[in-house]
Coordinates of C-alpha atoms in Angstrom, one line a residue:
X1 CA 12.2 5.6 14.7
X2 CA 11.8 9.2 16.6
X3 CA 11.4 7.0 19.6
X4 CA 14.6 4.9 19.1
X5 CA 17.3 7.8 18.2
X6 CA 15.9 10.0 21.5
X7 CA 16.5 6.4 23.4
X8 CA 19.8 6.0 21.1
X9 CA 21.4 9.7 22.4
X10 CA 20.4 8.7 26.2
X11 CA 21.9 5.5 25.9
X12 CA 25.0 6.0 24.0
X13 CA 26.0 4.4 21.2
X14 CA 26.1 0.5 22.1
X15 CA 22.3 0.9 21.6
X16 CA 20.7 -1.8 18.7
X17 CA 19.0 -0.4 16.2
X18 CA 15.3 -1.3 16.6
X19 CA 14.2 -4.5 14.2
X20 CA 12.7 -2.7 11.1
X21 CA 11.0 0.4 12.1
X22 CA 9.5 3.1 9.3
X23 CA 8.2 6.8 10.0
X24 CA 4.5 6.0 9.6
X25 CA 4.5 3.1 11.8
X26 CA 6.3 5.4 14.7
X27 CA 4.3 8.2 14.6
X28 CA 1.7 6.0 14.9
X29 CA 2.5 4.0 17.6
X30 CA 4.4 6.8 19.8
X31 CA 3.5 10.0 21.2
X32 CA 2.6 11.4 17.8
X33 CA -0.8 9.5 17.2
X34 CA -2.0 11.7 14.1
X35 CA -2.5 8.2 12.2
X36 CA -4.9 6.8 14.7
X37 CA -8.4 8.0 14.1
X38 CA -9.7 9.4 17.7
X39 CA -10.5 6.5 20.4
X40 CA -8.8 4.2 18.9
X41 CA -5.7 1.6 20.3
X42 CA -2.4 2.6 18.6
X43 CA -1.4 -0.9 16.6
X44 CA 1.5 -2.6 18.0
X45 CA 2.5 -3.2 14.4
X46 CA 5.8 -4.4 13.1
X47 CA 7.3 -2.4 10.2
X48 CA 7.8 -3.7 6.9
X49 CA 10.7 -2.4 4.9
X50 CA 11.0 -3.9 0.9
X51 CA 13.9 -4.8 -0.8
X52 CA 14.5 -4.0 -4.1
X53 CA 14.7 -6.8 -6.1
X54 CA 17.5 -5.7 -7.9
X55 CA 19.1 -4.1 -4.6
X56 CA 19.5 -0.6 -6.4
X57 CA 17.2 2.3 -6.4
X58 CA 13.7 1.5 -7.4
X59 CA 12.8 3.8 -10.9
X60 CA 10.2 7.0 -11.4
X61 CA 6.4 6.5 -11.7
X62 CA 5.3 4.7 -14.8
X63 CA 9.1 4.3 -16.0
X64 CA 11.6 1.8 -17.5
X65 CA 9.2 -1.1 -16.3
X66 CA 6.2 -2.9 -17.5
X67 CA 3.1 -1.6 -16.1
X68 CA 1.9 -4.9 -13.5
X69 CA -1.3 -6.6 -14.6
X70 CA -4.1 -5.7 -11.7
X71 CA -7.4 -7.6 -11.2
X72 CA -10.1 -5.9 -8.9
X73 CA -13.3 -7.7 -7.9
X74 CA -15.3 -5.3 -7.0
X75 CA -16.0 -1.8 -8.2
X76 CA -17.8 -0.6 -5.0
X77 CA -16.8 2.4 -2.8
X78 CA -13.1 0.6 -2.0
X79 CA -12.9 -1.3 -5.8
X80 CA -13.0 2.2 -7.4
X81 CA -10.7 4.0 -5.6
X82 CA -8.7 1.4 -5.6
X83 CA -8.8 1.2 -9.6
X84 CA -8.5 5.1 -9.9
X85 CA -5.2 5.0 -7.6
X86 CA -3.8 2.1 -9.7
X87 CA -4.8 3.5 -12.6
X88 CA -2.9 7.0 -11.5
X89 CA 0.3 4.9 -11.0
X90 CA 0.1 3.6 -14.2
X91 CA -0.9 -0.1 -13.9
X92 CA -2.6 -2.2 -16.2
X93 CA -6.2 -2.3 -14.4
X94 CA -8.9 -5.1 -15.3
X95 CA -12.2 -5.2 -13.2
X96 CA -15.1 -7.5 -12.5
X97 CA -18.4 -6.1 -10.7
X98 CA -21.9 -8.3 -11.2
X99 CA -23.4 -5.1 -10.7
X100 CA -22.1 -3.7 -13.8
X101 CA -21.5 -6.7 -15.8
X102 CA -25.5 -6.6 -16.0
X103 CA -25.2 -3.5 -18.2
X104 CA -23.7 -5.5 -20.7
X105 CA -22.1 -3.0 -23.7
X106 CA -22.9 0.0 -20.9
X107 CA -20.3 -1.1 -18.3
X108 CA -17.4 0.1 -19.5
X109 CA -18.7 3.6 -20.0
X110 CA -20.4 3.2 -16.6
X111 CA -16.8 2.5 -15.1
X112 CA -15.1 4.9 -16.8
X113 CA -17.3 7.5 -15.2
X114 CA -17.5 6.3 -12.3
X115 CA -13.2 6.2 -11.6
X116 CA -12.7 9.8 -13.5
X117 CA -15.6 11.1 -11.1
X118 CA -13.2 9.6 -8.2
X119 CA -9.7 11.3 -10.1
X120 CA -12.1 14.4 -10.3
X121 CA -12.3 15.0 -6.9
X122 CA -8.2 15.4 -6.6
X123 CA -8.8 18.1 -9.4
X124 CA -11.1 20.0 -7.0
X125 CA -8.8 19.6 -4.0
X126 CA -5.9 20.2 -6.4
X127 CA -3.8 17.4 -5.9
X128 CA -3.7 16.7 -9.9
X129 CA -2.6 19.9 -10.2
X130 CA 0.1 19.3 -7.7
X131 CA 0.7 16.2 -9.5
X132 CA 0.7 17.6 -13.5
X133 CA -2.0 15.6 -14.4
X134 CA -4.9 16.5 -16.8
X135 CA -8.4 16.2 -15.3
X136 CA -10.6 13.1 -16.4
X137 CA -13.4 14.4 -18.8
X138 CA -16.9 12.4 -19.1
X139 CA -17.1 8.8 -19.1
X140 CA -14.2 8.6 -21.7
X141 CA -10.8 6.7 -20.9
X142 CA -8.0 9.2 -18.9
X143 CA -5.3 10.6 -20.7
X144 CA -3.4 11.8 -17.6
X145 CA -0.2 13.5 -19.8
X146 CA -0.3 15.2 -23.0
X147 CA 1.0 12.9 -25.9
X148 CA 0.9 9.8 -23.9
X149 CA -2.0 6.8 -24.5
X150 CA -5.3 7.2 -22.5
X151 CA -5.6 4.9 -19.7
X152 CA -8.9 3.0 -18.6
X153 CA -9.7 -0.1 -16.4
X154 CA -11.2 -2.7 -18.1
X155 CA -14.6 -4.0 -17.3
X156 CA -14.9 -7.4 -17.7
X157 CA -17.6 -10.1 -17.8
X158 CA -16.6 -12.6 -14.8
X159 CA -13.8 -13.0 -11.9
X160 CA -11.5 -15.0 -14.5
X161 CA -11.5 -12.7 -17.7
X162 CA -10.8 -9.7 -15.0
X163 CA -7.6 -12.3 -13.4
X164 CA -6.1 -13.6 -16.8
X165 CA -2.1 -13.8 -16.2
X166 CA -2.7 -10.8 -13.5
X167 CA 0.3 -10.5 -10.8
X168 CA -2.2 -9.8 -8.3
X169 CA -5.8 -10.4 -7.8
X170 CA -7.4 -7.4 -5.6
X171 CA -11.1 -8.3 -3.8
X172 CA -13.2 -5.8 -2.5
X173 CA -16.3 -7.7 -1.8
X174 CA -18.5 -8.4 1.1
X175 CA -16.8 -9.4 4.1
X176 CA -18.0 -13.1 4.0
X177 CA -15.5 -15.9 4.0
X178 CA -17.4 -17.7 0.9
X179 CA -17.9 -15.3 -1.1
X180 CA -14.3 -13.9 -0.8
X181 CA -13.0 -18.4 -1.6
X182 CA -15.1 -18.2 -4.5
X183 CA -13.9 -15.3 -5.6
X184 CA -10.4 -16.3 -5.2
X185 CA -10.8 -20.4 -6.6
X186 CA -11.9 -18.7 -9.9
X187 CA -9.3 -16.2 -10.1
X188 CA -6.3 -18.7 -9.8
X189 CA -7.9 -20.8 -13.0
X190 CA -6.9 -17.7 -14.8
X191 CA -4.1 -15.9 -13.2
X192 CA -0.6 -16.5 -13.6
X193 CA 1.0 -19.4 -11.3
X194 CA 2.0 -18.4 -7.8
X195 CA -0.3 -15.1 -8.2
X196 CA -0.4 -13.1 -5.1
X197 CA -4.6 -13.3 -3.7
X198 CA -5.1 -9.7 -1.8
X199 CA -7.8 -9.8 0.5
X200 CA -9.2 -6.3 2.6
X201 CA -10.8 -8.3 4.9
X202 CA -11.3 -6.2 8.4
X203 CA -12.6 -9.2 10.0
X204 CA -12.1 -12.5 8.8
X205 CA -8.4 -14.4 10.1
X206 CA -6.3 -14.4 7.3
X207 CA -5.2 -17.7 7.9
X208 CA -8.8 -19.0 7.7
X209 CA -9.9 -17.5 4.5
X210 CA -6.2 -19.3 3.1
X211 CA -7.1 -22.6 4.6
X212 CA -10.8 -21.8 2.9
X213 CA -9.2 -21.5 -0.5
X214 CA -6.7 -24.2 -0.2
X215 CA -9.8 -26.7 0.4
X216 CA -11.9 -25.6 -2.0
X217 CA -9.2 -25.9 -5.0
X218 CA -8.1 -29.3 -4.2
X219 CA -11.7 -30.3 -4.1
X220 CA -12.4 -28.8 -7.3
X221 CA -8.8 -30.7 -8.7
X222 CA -7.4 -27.6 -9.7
X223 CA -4.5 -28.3 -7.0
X224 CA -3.2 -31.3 -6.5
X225 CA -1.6 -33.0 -3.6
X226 CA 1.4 -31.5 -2.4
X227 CA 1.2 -28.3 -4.3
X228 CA 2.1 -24.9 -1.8
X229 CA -0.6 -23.3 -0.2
X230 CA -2.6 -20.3 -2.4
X231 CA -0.4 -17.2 -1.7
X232 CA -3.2 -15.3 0.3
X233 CA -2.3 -12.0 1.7
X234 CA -4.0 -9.1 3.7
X235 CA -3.4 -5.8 2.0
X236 CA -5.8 -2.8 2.8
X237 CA -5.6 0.7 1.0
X238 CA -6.4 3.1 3.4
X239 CA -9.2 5.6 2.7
X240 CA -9.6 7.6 0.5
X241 CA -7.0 5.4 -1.3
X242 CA -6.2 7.8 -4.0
X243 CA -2.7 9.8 -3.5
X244 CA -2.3 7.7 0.1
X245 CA 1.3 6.8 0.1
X246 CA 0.8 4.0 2.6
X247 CA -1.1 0.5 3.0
X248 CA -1.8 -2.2 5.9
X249 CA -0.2 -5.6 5.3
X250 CA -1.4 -8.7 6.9
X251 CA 0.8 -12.1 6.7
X252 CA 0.7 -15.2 8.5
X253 CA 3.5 -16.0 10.5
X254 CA 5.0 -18.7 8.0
X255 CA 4.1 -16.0 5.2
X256 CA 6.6 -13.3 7.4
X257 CA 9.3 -16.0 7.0
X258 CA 8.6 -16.8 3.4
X259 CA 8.8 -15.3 0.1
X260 CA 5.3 -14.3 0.2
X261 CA 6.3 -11.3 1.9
X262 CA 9.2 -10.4 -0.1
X263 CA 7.1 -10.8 -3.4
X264 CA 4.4 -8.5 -2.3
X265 CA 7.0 -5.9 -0.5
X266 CA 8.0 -5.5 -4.0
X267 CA 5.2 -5.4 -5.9
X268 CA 4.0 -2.5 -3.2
X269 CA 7.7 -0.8 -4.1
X270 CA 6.7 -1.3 -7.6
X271 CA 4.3 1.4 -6.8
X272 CA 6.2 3.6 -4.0
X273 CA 3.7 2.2 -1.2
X274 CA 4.9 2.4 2.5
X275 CA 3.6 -0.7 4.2
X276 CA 3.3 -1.3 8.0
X277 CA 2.0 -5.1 8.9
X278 CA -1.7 -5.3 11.6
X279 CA -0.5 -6.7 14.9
X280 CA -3.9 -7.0 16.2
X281 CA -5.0 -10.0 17.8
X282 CA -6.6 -13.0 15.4
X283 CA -5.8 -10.6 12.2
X284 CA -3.8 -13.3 10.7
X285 CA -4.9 -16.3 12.9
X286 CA -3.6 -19.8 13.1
X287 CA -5.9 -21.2 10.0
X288 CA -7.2 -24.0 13.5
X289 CA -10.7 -24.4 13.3
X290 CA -10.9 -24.6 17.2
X291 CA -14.9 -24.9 17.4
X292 CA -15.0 -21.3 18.6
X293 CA -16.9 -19.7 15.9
X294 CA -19.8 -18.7 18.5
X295 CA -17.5 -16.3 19.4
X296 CA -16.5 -14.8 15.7
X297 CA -18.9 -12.1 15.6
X298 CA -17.1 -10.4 18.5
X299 CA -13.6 -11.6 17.2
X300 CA -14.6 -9.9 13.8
X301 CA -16.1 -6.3 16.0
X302 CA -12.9 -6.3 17.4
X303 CA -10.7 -6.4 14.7
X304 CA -12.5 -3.7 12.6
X305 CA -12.7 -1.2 16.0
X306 CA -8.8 -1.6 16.1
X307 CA -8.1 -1.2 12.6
X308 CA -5.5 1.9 11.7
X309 CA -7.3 5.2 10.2
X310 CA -6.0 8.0 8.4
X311 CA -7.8 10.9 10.2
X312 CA -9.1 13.3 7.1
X313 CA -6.3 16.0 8.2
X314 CA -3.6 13.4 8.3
X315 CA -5.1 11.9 4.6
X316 CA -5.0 16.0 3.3
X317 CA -1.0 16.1 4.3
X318 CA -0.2 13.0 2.9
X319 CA -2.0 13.3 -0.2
X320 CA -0.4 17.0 -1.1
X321 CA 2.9 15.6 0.2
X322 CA 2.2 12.5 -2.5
X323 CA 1.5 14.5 -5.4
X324 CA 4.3 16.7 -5.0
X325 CA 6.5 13.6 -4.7
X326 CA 5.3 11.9 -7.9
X327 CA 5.3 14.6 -10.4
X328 CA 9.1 14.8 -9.4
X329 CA 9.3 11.2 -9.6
X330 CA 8.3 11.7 -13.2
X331 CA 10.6 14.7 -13.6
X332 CA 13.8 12.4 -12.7
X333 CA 16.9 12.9 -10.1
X334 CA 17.3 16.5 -10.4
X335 CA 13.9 17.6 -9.7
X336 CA 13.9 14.6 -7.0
X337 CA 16.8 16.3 -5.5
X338 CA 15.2 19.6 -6.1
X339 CA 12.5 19.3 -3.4
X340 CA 12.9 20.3 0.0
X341 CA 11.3 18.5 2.8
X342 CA 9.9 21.7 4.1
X343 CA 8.3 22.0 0.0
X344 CA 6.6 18.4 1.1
X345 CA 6.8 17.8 4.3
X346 CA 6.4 21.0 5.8
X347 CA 9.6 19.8 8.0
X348 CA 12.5 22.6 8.3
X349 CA 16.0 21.5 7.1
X350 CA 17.5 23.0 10.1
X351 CA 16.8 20.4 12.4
X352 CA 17.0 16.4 11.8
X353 CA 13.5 15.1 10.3
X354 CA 13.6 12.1 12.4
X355 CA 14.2 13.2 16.0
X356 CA 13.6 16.7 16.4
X357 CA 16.4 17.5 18.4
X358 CA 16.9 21.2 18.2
X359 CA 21.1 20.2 18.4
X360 CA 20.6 17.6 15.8
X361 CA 21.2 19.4 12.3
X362 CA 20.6 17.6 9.4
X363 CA 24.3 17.3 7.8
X364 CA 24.1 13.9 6.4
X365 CA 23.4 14.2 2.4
X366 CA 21.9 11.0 0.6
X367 CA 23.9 10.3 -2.1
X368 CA 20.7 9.4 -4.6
X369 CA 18.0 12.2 -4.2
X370 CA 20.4 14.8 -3.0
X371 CA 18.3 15.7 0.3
X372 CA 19.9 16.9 3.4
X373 CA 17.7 15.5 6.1
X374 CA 19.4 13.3 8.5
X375 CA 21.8 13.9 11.7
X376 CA 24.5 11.6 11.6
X377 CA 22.9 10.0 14.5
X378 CA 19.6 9.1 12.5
X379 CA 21.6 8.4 9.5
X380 CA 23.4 5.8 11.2
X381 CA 19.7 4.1 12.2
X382 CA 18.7 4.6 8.7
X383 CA 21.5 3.0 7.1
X384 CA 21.5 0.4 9.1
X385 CA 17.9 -1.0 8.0
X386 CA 17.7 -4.0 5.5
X387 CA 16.1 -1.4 2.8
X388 CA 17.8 2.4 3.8
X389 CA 15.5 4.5 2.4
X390 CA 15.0 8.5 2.4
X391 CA 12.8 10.0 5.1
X392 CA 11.7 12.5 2.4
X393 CA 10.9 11.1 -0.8
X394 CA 11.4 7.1 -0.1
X395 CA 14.1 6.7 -2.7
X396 CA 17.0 4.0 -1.5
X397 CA 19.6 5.8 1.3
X398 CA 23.2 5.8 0.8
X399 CA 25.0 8.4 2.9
X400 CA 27.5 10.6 0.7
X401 CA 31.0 10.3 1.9
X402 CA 31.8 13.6 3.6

């Protein structure tokens, strides 16, 4: 977006705006590669912008909507921190992992450990602090605010007691294309119709492991003839997950067109994520079985060298920047409007956040969170995407009339 408004001044203003471009995804991409981990490509990656549902301004943290129903397979490494950064945003967590479904009455004390020991470690790097959370104690269930229920995920004896009327089914298992279809095919029995299937996959074309699924169920008769294809997405949370404002989406062509991608758009605004979609080659595939699987191994290699990385100083920022955000999402408007993008961001409000341009002074006010950011220039850009939203704090743009 930097890029497009330096172009935009050269230009003049018969320039387009670009298709649907979001800060991450430029700074990325462009001369500012802090999001690429060192040696790596930068993504030719198309932004993804949601749309509220309702078309007004999405509400605080954990407020004024029912929590959504999360199933995570898996409780490894990823699994965990994916359940202790769901948990923080206040969703209603359920997990399955064989590993601790063998302790039998012990696995839900063992899981409850083992996510507070992950919310622990943003105690020690004070991001709950930053946030006005409590710190986790023990292997007992979180109570992250004074007089408000404790939270917990719940451990669960098999894939479809963890998927029961979930709105989205989260795998983080090995990367093997029939483990992950098994995985999915019992989830559906369970899950509510037209559930949204997440895989993390770093390797496997997403198409494929759709087509994989899709075969398997009518096989088994729990889809008949005619019915749409299983709603298989890519959707990777970027380590170390917890307080990471951002996540990779991966969609099939047809799934870019569809409502696939509107459905999950909103269920990631449903938790204030960012989303930018993988461009890299064969990450969503064709679903073709073209008799080339010889040459998999390297497909996969590639794929997973490629991938975008938070470097550990670009996670720090964003993290503190995160927390900050959130407890004033929790606070409401006026502490929204409250915080300054240098308070978050670091960024000085006396040049325009989004180009830099020492003549460009931020004069534009959004009429919602109150924060002076923009020069009418970048304003302009912002407004004119399908989903404005604030360069600060991510709440929905609308300029105030000067």
């Amino acid at each position: 977006l930097r890029q497009f408004a330096t172009r935009q001044r050269a230009l003049g203003s018969d320039a387009k705006a670009p298709p649907s471009p979001t800060a991450e995804l430029a700074m990325g991409a462009g001369d500012n590669n802090e999001l690429m981990s060192a040696g790596e490509a930068p993504a030719a990656a198309a932004a993804l912008l949601p749309a509220s549902p309702s078309g007004g301004d999405s509400p605080p943290f954990g407020l004024e909507q029912p929590p959504l129903r999360v199933a995570i397979i898996g409780a490894g490494y990823l699994g965990a921190r994916i359940a202790a950064e769901l948990l923080i945003l206040g969703s209603d967590v359920s997990v399955y992992d064989r590993d601790l479904a063998r302790f039998g009455a012990k696995a839900q004390a063992m899981l409850n450990g083992k996510i507070n020991s992950i919310i622990s470690e943003c105690e020690h790097t004070g991001l709950l602090t930053l946030a006005g959370m409590t710190n986790p104690s023990g292997n007992e269930p979180w109570r992250p605010f004074e007089g408000e229920p404790p939270r917990r995920a719940l451990c669960c004896n098999s894939v479809g007691e963890a998927s029961k009327d979930a709105d989205i089914v989260l795998e983080a298992v090995p990367d093997h294309l029939e483990i992950k279809r098994d995985v999915f095919v019992e989830a559906v029995a369970t899950a509510r119709p037209g559930v949204l299937l997440a895989t993390n996959t770093l390797s496997l074309p997403l198409a494929k492991l759709q087509s994989a699924v899709d075969e398997a169920l009518r096989k088994s008769g729990q889809q008949k003839q005619g019915a749409p294809v299983p709603r298989v997405v890519g959707l990777r949370f970027l380590a170390p997950v917890v307080f990471v404002p951002l996540v990779e989406v991966t969609l099939t062509p047809g799934q870019v067109a569809g409502q696939d991608r509107v459905d999950l758009l909103n269920l990631l605004l449903r938790w204030r994520k960012s989303a930018f979609q993988c461009d890299v080659q064969g990450a969503a595939g064709d679903g073709r079985d073209d008799g080339a699987d010889q040459f998999m191994d390297f497909r996969s290699l590639r794929c997973n060298i490629v991938r975008l990385r938070l470097d550990p100083k670009t996670a720090g920022r964003r993290q503190i920047a995160e927390a900050k955000l959130r407890k004033a999402h929790r606070a409401g408007p006026a502490a929204m409007a409250a915080l300054s993008p240098e308070e978050v961001f670091g960024f000085i409000e006396e040049i325009c956040v989004v180009c830099y341009q020492d003549d460009s002074p931020p004069t534009v006010k959004s009429a919602i969170c109150g924060h002076r950011a923009l020069c009418p220039q970048c304003a302009q850009i912002v407004a004119q995407q399908p989903q404005p939203t604030c360069p600060i704090c991510r709440a929905r743009f609308v300029a105030e009339a000067q």
